[in-house]
PDB file of C-alpha atoms in Angstrom:
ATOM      1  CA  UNK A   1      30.871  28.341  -7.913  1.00  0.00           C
ATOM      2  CA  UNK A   2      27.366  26.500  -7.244  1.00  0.00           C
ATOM      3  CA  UNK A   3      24.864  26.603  -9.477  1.00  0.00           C
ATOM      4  CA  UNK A   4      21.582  28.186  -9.083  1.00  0.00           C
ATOM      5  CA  UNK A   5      19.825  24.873  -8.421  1.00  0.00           C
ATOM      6  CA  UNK A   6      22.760  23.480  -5.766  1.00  0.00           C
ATOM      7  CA  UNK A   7      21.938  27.148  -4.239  1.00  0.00           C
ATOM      8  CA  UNK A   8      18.232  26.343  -4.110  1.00  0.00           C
ATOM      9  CA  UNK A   9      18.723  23.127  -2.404  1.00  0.00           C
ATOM     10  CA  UNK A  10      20.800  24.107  -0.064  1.00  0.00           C
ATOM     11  CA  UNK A  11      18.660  27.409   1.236  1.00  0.00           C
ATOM     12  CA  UNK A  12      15.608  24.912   1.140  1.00  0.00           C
ATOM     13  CA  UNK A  13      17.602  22.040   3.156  1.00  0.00           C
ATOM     14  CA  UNK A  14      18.507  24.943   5.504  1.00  0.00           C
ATOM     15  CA  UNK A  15      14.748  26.159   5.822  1.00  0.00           C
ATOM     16  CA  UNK A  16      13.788  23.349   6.231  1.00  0.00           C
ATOM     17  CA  UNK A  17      16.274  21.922   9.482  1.00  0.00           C
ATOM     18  CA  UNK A  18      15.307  25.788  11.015  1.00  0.00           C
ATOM     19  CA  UNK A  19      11.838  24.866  10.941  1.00  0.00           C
ATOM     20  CA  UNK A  20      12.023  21.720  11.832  1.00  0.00           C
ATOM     21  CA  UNK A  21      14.512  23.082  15.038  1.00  0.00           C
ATOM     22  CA  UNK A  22      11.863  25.797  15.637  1.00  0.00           C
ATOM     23  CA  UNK A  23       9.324  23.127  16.373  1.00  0.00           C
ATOM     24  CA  UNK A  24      11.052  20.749  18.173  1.00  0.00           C
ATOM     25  CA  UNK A  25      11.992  23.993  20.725  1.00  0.00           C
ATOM     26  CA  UNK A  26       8.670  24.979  20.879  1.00  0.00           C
ATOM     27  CA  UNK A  27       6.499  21.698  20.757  1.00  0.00           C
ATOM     28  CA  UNK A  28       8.999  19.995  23.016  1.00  0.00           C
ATOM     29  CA  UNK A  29       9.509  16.516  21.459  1.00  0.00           C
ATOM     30  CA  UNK A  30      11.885  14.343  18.530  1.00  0.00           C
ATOM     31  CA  UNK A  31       8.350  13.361  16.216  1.00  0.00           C
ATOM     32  CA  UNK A  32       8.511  16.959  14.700  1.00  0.00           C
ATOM     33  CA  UNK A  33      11.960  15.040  12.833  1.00  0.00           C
ATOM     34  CA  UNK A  34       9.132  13.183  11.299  1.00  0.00           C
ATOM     35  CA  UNK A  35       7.923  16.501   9.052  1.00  0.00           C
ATOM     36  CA  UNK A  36      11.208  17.197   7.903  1.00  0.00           C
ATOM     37  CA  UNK A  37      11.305  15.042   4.728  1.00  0.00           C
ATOM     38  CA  UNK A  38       7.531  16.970   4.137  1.00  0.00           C
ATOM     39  CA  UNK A  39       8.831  20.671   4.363  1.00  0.00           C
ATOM     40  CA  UNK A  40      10.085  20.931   0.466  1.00  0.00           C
ATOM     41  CA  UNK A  41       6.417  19.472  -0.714  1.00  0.00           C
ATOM     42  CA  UNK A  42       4.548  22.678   0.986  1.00  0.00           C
ATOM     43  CA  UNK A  43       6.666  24.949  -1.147  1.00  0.00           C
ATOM     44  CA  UNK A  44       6.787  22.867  -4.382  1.00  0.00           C
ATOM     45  CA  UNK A  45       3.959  25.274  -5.991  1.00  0.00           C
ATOM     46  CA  UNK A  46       5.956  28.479  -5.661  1.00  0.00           C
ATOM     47  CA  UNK A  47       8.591  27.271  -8.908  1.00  0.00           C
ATOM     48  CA  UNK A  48       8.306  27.852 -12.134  1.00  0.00           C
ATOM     49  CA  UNK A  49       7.092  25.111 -14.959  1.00  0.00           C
ATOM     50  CA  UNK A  50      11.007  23.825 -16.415  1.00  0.00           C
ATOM     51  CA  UNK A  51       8.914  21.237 -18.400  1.00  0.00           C
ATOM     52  CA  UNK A  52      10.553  20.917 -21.884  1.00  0.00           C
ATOM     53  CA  UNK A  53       7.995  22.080 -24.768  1.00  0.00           C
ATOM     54  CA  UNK A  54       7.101  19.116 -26.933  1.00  0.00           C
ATOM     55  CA  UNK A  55       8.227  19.351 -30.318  1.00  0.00           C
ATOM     56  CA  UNK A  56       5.788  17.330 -33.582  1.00  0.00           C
ATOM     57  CA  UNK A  57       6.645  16.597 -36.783  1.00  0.00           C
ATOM     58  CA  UNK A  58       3.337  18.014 -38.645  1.00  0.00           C
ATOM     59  CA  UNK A  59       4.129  15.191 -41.676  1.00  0.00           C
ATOM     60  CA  UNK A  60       5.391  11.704 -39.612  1.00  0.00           C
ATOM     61  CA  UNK A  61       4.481  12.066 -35.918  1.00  0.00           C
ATOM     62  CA  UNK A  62       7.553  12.423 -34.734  1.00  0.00           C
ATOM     63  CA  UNK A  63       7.790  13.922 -31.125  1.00  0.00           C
ATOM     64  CA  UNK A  64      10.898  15.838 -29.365  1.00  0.00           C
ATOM     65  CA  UNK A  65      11.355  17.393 -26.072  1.00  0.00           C
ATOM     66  CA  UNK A  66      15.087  17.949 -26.540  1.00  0.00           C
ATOM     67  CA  UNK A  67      15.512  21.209 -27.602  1.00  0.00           C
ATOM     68  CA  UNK A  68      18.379  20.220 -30.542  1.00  0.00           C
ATOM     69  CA  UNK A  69      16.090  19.097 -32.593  1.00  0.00           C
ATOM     70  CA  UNK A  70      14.500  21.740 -34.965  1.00  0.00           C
ATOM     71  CA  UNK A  71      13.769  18.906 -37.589  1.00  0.00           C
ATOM     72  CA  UNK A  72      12.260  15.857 -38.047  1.00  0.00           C
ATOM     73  CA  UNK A  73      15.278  13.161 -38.262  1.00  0.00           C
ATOM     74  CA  UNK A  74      13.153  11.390 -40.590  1.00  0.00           C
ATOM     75  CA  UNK A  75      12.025  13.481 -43.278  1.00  0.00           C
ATOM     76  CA  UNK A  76      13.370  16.609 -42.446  1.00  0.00           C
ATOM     77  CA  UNK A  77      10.380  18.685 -41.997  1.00  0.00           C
ATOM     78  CA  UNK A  78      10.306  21.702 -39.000  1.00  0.00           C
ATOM     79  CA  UNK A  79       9.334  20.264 -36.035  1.00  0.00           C
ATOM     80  CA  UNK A  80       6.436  22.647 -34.499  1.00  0.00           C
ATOM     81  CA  UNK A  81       5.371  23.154 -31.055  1.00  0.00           C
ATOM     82  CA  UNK A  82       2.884  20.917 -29.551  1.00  0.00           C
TER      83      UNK A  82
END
């Protein structure tokens, strides 16, 4: 089964060719094609933040944004969030 991001892309490649399709019918001419690489960026405010949370060692400095790590490889200290 596709996953929820294949999913995504696909119903936002398919909104995308309908509105692109909708304005070539109505405005008549191929330079509407042109706005079809552009669609995705209008709607690129409406997602959620999937940033990773940055992870410091309070004692070394060390930084982490991979999840795994709860402590600091190098002195073993809990990493906190940044």
């Amino acid at each position: 089964m596709a996953g929820s991001r294949t999913l995504t892309a696909l119903v936002g490649l398919a909104v995308s060719v309908a509105i692109t399709v909708a304005l070539w019918w109505y405005f008549d001419t191929l330079l509407v094609f042109l706005f079809l690489p552009f669609v995705p960026i209008l709607f690129r405010g409406f997602g959620g933040d999937d940033s990773p949370v940055a992870q410091e060692c309070p004692h070394c400095g060390f930084q982490s944004t991979v999840e795994a790590y709860d402590y600091c490889p190098r002195d073993g200290s809990r990493l906190e969030p940044k």
